[in-house]
Coordinates of C-alpha atoms and ligand atoms in Angstrom, one line a residue:
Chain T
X664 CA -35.9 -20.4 -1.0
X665 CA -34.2 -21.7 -3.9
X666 CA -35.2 -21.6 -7.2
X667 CA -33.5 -22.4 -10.6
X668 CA -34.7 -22.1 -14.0
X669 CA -34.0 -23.8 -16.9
X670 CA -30.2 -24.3 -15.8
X671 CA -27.6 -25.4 -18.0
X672 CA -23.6 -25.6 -17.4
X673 CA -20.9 -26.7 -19.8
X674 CA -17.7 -27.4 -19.4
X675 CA -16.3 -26.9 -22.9
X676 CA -18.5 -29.2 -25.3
X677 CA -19.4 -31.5 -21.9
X678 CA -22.9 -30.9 -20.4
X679 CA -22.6 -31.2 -16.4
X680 CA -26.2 -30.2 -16.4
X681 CA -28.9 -29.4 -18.7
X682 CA -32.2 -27.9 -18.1
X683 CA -32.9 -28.0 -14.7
X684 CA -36.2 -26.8 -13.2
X685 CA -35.9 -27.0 -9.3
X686 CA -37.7 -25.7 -6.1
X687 CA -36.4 -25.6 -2.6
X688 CA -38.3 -24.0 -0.5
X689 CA -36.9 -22.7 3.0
X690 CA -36.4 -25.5 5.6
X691 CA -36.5 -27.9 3.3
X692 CA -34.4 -31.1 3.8
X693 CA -33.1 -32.6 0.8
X694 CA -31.2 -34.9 -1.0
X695 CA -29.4 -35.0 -4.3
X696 CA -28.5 -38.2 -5.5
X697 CA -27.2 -40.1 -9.0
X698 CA -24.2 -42.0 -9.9
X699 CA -20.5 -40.0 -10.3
X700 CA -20.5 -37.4 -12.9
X701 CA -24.1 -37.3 -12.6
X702 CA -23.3 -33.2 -12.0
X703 CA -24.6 -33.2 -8.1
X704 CA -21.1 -30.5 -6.9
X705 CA -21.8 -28.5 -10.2
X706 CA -25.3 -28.0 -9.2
X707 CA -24.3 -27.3 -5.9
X708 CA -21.0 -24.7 -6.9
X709 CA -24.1 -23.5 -8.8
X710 CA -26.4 -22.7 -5.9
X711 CA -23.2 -21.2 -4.7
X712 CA -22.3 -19.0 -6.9
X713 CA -19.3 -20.5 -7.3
X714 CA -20.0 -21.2 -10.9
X715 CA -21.6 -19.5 -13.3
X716 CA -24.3 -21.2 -15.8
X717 CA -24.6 -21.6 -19.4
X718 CA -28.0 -20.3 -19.5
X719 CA -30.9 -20.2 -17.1
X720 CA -31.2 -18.8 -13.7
X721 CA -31.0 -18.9 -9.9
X722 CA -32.7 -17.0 -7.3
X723 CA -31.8 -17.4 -3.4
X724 CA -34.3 -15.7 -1.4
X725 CA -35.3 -13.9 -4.9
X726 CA -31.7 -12.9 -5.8
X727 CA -30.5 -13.6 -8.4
X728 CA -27.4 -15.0 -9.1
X729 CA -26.8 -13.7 -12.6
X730 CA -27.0 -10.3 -11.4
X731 CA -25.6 -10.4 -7.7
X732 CA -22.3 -7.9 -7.0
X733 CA -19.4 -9.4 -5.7
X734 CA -20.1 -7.9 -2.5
X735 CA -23.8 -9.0 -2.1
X736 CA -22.4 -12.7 -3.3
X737 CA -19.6 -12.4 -0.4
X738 CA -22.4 -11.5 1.9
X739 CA -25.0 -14.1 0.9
X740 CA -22.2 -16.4 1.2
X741 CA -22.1 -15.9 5.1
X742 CA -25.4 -17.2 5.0
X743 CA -24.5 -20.5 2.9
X744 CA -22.7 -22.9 4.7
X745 CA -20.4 -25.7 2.4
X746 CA -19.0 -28.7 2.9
X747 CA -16.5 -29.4 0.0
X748 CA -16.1 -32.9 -1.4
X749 CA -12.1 -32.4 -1.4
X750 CA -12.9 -30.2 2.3
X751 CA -10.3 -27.5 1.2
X752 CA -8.8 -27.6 4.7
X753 CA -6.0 -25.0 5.2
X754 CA -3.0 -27.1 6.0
X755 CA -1.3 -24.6 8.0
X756 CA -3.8 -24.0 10.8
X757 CA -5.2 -25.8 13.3
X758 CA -8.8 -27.2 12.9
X759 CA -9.8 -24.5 15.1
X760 CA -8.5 -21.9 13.4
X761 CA -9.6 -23.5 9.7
X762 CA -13.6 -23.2 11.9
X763 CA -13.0 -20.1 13.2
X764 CA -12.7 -18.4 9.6
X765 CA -16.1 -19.1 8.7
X766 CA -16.7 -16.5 11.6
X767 CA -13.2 -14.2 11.3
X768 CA -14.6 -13.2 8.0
X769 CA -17.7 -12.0 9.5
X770 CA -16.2 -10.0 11.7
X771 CA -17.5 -11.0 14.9
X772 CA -15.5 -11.0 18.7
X773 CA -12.9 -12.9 19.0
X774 CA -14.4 -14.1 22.5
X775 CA -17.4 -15.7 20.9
X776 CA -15.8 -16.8 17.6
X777 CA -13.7 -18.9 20.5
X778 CA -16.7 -20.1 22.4
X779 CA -19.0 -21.0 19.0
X780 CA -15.8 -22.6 17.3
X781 CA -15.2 -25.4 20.5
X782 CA -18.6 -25.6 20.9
X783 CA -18.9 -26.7 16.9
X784 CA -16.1 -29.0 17.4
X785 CA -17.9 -30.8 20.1
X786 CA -20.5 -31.7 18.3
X787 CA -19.0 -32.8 15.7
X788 CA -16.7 -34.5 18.1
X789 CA -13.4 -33.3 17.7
X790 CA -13.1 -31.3 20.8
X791 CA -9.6 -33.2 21.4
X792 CA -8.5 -32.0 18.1
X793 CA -8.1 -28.4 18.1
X794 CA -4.6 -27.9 17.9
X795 CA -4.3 -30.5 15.4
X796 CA -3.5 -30.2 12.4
X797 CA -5.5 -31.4 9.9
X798 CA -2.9 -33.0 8.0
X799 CA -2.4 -35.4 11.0
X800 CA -6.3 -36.2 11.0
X801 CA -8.1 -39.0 9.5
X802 CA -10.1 -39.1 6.4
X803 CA -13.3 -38.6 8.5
X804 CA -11.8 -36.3 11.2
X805 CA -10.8 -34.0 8.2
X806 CA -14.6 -34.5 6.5
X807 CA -15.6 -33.7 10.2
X808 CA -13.4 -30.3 10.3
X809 CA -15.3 -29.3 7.1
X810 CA -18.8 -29.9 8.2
X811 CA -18.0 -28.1 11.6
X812 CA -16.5 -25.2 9.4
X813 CA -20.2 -24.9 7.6
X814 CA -22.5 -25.2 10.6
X815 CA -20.1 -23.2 12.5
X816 CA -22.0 -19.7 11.7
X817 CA -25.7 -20.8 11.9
X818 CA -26.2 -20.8 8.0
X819 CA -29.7 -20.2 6.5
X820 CA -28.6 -22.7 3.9
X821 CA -26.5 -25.9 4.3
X822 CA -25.0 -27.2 1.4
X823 CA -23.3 -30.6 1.9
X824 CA -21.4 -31.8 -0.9
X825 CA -20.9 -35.6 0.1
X826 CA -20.3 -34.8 3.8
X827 CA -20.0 -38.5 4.8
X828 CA -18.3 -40.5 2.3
X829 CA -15.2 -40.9 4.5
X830 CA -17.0 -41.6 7.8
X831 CA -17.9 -45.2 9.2
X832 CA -21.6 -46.0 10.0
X833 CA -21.7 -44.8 13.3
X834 CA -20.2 -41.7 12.8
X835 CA -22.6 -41.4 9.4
X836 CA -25.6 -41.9 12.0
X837 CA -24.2 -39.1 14.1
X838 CA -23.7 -36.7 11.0
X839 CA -27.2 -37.1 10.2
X840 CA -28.4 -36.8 13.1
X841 CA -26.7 -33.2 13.3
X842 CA -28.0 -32.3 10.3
X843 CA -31.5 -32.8 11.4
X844 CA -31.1 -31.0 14.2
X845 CA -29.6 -28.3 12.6
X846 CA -32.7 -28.5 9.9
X847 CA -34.9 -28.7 12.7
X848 CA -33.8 -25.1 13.8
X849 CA -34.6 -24.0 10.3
X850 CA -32.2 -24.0 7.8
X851 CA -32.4 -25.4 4.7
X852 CA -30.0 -28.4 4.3
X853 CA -29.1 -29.8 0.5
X854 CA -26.9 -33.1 0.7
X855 CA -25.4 -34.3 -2.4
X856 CA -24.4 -38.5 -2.1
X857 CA -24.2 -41.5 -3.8
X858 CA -24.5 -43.4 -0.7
X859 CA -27.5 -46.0 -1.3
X860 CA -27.3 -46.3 2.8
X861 CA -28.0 -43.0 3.5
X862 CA -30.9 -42.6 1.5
X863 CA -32.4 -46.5 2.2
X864 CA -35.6 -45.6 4.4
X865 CA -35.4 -41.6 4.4
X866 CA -38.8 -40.0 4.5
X867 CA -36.6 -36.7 2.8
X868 CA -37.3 -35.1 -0.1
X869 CA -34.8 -37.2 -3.1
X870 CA -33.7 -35.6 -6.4
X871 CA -31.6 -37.7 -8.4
X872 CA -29.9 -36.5 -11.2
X873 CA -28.6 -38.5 -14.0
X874 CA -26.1 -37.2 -17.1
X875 CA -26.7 -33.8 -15.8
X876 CA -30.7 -34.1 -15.8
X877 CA -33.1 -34.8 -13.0
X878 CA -34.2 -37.8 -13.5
X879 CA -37.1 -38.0 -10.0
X880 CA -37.8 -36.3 -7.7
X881 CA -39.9 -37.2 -4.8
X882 CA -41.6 -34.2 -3.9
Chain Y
X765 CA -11.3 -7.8 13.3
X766 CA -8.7 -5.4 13.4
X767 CA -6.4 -7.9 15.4
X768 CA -7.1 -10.1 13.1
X769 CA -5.3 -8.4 10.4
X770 CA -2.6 -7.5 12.2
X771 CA -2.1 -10.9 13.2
X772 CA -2.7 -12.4 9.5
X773 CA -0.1 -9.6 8.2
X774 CA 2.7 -10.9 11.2
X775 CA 2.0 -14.4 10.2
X776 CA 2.9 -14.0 6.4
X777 CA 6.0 -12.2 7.4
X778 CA 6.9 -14.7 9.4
X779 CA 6.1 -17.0 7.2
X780 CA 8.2 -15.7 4.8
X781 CA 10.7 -14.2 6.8
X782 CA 14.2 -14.6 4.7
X783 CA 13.0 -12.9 2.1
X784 CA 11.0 -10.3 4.5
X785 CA 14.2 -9.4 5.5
X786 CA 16.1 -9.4 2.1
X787 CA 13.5 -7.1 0.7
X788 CA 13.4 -5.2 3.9
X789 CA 17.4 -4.8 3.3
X790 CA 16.9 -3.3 0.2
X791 CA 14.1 -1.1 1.2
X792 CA 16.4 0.3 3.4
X793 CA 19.6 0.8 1.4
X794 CA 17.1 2.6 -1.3
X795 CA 15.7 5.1 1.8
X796 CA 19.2 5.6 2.7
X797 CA 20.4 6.9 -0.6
X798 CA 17.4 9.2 -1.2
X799 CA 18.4 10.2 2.4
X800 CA 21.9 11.0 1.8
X801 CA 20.8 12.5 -1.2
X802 CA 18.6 14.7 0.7
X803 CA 21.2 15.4 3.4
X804 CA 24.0 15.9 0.9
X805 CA 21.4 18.6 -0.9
X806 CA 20.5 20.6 1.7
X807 CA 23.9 20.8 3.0
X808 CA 24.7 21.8 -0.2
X809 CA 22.3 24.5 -0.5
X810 CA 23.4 25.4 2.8
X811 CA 26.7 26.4 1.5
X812 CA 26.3 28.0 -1.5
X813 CA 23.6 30.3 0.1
X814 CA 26.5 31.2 2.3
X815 CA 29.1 32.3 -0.9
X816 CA 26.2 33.1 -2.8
X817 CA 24.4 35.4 -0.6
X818 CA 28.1 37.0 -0.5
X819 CA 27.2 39.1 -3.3
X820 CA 29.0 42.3 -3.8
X821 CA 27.8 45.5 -5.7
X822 CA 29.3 48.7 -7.1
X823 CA 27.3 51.4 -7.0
X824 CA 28.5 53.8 -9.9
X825 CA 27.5 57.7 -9.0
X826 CA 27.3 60.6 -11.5
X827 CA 29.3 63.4 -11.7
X828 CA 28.3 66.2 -9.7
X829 CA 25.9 64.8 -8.0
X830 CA 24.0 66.8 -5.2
X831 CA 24.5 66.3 -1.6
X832 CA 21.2 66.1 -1.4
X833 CA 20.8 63.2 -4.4
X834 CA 23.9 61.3 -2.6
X835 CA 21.9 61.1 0.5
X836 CA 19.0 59.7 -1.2
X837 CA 20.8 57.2 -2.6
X838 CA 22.8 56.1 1.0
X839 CA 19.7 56.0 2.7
X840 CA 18.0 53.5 -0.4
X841 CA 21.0 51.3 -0.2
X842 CA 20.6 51.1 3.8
X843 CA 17.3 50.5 3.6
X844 CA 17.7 47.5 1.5
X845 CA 17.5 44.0 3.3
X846 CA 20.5 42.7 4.4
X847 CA 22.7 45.4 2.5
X848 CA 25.8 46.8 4.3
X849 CA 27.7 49.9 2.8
X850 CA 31.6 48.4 2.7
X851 CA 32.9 51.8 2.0
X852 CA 32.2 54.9 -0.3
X853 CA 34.7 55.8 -2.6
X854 CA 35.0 59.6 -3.9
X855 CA 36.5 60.3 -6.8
X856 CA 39.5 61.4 -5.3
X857 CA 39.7 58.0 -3.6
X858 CA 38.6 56.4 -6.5
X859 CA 41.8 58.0 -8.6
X860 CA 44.2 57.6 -5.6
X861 CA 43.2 53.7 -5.4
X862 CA 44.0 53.7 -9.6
X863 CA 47.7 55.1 -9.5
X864 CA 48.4 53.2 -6.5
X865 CA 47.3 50.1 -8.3
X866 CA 49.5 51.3 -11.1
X867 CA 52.5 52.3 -9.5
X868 CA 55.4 53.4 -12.0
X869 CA 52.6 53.7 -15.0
X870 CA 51.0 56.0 -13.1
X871 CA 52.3 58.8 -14.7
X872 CA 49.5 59.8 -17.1
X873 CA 47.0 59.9 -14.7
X874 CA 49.0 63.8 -13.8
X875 CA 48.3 64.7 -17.8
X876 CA 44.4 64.1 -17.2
X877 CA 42.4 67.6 -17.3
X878 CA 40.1 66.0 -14.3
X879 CA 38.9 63.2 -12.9
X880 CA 36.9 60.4 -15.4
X881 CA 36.6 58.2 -12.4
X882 CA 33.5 57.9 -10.6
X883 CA 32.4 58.0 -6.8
X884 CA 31.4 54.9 -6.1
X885 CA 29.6 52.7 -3.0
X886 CA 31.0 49.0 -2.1
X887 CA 27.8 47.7 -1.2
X888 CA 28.2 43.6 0.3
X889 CA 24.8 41.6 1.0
X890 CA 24.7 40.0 3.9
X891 CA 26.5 37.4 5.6
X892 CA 23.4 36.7 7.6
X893 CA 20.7 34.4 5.8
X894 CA 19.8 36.8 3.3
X895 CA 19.3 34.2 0.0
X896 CA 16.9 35.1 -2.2
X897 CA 18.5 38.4 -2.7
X898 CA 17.8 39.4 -6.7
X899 CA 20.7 41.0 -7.8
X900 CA 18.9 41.9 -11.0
X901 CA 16.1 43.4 -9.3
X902 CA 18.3 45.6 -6.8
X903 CA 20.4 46.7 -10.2
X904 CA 17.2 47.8 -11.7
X905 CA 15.8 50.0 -8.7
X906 CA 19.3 51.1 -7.9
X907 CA 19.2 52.2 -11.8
X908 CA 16.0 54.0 -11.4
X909 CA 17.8 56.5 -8.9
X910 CA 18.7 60.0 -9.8
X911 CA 22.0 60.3 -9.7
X912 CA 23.2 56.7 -9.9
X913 CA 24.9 56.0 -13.5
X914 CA 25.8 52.5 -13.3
X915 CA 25.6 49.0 -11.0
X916 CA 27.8 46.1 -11.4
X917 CA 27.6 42.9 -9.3
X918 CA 29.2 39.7 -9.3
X919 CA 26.3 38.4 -12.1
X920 CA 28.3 35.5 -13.0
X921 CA 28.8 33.7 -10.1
X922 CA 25.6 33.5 -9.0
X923 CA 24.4 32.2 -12.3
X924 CA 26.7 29.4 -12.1
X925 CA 25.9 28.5 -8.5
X926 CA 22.3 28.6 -9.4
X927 CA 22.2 26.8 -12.3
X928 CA 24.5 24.4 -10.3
X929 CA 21.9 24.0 -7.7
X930 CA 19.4 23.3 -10.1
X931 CA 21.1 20.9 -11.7
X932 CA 22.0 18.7 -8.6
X933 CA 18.0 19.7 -7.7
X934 CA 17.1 17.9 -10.8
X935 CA 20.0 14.8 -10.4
X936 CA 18.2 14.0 -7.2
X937 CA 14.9 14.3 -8.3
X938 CA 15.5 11.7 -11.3
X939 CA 17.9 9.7 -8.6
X940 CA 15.1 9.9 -5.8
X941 CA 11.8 8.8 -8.2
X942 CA 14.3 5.9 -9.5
X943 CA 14.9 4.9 -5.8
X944 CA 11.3 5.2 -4.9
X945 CA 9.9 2.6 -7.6
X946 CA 12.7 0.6 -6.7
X947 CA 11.0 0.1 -3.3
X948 CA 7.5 0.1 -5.1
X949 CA 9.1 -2.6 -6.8
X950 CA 10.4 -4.8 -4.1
X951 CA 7.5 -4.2 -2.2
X952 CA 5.3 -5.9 -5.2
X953 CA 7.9 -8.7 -5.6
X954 CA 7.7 -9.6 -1.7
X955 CA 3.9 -9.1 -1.5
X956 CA 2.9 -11.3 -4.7
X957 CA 5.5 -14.3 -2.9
X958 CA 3.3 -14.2 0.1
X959 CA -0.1 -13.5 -2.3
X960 CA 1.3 -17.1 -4.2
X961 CA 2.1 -18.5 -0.9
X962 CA -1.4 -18.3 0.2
X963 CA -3.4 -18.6 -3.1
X964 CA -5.3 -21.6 -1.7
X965 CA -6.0 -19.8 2.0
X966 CA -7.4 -16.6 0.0
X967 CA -9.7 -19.1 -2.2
X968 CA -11.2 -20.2 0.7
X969 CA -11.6 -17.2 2.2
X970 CA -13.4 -16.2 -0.8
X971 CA -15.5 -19.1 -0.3
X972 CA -16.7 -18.7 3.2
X973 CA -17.7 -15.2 2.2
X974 CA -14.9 -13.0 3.1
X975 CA -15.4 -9.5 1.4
X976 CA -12.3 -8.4 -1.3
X977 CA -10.8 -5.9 1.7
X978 CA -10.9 -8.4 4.3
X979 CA -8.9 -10.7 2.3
X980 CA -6.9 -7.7 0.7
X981 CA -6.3 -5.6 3.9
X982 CA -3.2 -8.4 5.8
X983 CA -1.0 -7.7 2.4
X984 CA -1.6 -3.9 2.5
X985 CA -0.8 -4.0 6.2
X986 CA 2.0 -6.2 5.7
X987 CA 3.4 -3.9 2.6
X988 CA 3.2 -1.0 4.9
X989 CA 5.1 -2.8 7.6
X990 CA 7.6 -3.5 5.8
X991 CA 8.1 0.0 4.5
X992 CA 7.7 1.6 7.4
X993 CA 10.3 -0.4 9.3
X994 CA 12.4 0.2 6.2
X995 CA 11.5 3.7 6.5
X996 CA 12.7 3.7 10.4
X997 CA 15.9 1.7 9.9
X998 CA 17.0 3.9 7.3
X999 CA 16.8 7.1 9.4
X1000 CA 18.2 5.4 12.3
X1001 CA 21.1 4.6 10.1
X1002 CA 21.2 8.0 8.7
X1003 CA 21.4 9.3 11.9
X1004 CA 24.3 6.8 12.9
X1005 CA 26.4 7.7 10.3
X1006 CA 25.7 11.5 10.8
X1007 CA 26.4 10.9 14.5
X1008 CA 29.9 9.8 13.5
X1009 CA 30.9 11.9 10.7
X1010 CA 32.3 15.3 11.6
X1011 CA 30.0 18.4 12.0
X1012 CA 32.5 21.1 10.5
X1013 CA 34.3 20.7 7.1
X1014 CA 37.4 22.9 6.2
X1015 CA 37.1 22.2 2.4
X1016 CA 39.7 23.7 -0.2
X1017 CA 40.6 26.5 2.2
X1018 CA 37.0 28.1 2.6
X1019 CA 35.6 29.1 6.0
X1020 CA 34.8 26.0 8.0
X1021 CA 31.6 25.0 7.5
X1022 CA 28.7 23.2 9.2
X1023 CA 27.3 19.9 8.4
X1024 CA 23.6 19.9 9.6
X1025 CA 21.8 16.8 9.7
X1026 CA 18.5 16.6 7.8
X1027 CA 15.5 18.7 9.5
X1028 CA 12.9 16.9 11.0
X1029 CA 10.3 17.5 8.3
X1030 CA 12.7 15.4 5.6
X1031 CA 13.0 12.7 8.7
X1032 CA 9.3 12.9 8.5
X1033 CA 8.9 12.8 4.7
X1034 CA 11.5 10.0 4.7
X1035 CA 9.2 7.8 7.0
X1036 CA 6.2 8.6 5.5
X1037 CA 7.6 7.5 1.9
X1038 CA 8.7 4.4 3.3
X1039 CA 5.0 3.4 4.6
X1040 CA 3.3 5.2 1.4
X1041 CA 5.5 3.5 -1.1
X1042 CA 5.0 -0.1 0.8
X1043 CA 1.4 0.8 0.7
X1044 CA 1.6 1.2 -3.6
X1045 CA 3.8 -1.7 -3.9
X1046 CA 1.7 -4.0 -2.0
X1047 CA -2.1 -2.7 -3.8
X1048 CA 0.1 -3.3 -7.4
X1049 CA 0.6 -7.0 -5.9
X1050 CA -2.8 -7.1 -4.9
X1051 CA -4.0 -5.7 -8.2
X1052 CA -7.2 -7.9 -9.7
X1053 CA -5.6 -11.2 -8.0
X1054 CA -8.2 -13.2 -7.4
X1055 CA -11.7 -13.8 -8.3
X1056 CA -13.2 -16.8 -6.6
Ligands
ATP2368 N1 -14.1 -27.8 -13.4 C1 -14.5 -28.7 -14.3 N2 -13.9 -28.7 -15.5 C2 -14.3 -29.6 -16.5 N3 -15.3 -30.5 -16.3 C3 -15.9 -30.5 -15.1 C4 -15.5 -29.6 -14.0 N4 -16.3 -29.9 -13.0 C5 -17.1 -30.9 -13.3 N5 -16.9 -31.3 -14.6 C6 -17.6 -32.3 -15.3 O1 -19.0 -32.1 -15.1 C7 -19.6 -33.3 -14.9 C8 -20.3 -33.4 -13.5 O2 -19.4 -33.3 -12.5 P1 -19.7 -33.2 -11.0 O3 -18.5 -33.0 -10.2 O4 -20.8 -32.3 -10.8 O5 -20.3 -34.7 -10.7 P2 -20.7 -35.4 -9.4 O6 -22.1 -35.8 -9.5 O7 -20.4 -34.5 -8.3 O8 -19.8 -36.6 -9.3 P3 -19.2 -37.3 -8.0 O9 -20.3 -38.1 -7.4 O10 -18.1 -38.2 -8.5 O11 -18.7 -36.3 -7.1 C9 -18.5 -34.4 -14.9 O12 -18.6 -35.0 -16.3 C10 -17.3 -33.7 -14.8 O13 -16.2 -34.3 -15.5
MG2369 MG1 -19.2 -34.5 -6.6

């Protein structure tokens, strides 16, 4: 479960959010929507802990962020996967090696990270593109690379930061349909866009967010 | 896990191989001064335990002294470590050794009622290994002997040698801690290049939820690397050069003398140094470098 109270963040004398009052509760699928600079990847680096806010607070599964050692943070983390709006792919490894870290870091075998990082690939579709690099990929192949890198351990929590803005319609279709499926073994998925398409006809959960405030929300 | 370091450290050396080696280069000359510094020392102190341990003592009797008391006395000087009686000198010796060293003056020795010269003992300290010998110490029991007037030993000499030692002791100390953050040094430098190198890889390691050591441990591996090969290639080349430089020296006329390479436990100590000082240099790069 997520929870955040009364959350503000400033950057310098510009508010990216201001008192936000939000509840997601676990296997929930939801979307966060509004137009650019609306503050939808600050309230994500947020949920992260990649930021820290002005004032208020958030709990994940009743920790709280405010308080959370470095090591808890690097452990909750492995729960949490991301996908970055820039994808911060490592240029100098392959796209399986860039998945594979999501799991390295863990520590697991070497012989499963293997198996779990081609099997990711596939269904993300990029099983020919393992020894690429992702440099060499396409806009989409490299959004793909990013999405596989934050399914890749099974997160409790998926955090998508604009996971389809490079990808055509069918490939958008597809991306969704992963996510659902990946929601539909649990985890709670959060997807930040400003893609009208994506959310015409959804039956999810929609928070929009406008100048840093939640302007609906259709829970 | 553990491969995985291993493999993360190789890849940022090769990586950043050129200056891998150039720092590697200088890891080693640095080792390879505080080893010829080390081999040059305790060669040193080889030597000068030789002449110094050559210490010589005149043992000064009293007049009249008892049969008895003299024995006393030889068997004391026999039973001190290493000692070896050279020669005992009566007084009639003692008096015959004066005129002959002065010949034609010699004359007014005959106008002497008796003797003023003592019987004496030559006493030399041992040729074999017997440093650590207190002259002072032997004086003062020697002293404490009935029948014994005076001791005299060559006191000077040993002084100077000592204080020598001590003072090319304390050269190689100051020399030695120099060289060693020289390679702490280094090792920072090279370590921080890769740390720069990789900035945006350890961000994202951060980011998937790598703990501090996991990200931390590849540099600290790869410091250690490098100063353990460092520490290797220097005794190699130590060992090389000892290898072709001759074992005995005939210096200023002295008795030949060996040239012993450095025991095992300063090979050891040479290696470790390398790996402990790459260690430090690459946790100073490491420092508080990131916080993601
Ligand atoms: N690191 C930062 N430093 C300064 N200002 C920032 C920073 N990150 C975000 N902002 C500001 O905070 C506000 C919200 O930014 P944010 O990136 O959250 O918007 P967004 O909704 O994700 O927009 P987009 O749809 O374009 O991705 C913007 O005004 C932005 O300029
Ligand atoms: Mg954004």
């Amino acid at each position: 479960m997520i929870q955040l109270f009364d959350l503000s963040k400033k950057f310098g004398p510009n508010v990216a959010l201001n008192d936000i009052r939000l509840r997601i509760r676990q296997g929930e699928f939801v979307f966060v929507t509004g137009p650019s600079g609306a503050g939808k990847t600050t309230l994500l680096r947020l949920i992260f802990g990649a930021e820290k806010p002005a004032s208020g607070y958030i709990l994940i599964n009743a920790i709280n962020l405010n308080r959370i050692s470095r090591p808890k943070l690097d452990l909750l983390r492995r729960k949490i996967g991301f996908v970055f709006q820039d994808f911060k792919l490592l240029p100098k490894k392959t796209v399986s090696e860039n998945v594979a870290i999501a799991l390295e870091v863990i520590g697991l075998r070497p012989k499963f990270i293997r198996k779990k990082t081609h099997q990711t690939l596939r269904l993300v579709g990029l099983a020919d593109k393992e020894k690429a690099y992702p440099l060499s990929l396409s806009g989409g192949e490299q959004q793909r690379v990013a999405i596989a890198r934050a399914i890749v351990k099974d997160p409790l929590i998926l955090l998508a930061d604009e996971p389809t803005g490079n990808l055509d319609p069918q490939l958008t279709m597809e991306i969704m349909e992963l996510f659902k499926s990946i929601h539909r073994k649990g985890t709670t998925v959060v997807v930040a866009t400003h893609s009208q398409e994506l959310l015409q006809g959804t039956d999810c959960r929609t928070i929009v967010l406008n100048h840093g405030k939640i302007s609906e929300d259709t829970l | 896990m553990r491969s995985y370091f291993v493999r993360q450290a190789l890849i940022n050396i090769r990586k950043n191989l050129s200056v891998h080696i150039l720092s590697l280069g200088t890891i080693v000359a640095s080792l390879l001064i505080l080893g010829l510094f080390l081999l040059l020392f305790g060669n040193l102190n080889n030597w000068l335990q030789r002449w110094g341990s050559a210490l010589s003592m005149s043992i000064y009797l009293k007049d009249g002294i008892s049969e008895y008391r003299r024995d006393k006395v030889d068997s004391f000087i026999r039973g001190l470590p290493g000692a070896e009686i050279k020669r005992f000198i009566s007084k009639e010796e003692a008096l015959k050794d004066l005129r002959a060293a002065l010949g034609d003056d010699a004359g007014f020795l005959s106008r002497l009622e008796r003797n003023p010269l003592p019987a004496s003992y030559e006493v030399v300290f041992g040729s074999k290994g017997t440093y650590g010998v207190n002259p002072e110490k032997i004086k003062g029991e020697l002293e404490k002997l009935d029948g014994v007037e005076e001791v005299q030993y060559s006191k000077e000499w040993l002084k100077k040698l000592e204080g020598f030692l001590d003072v090319v002791r304390l050269i190689g100390f100051i020399i030695g801690g120099l060289l060693c953050l020289c390679v702490v040094f280094i090792v920072t430098n090279t370590i921080k290049l890769t740390l720069y190198s990789r900035k945006d890889e350890i961000e994202i390691l951060k980011l998937v939820g790598a703990t501090d050591w996991f990200v931390k441990s590849p540099f600290l591996l790869e410091g250690m690397i490098q100063g353990t090969i460092g520490g290797i290639l220097a005794v190699l080349t130590l060992f090389l050069g000892y290898l072709i430089l001759p074992t005995h020296i005939s210096l200023l006329g002295l008795a030949p003398l060996d040239f012993v390479f450095l025991p095992a436990g300063y090979l050891i100590l040479i290696l470790i140094l390398g790996t402990v000082l790459g260690v430090i240099g690459s946790f100073i790069a490491i420092g508080r470098f990131f916080e993601v």
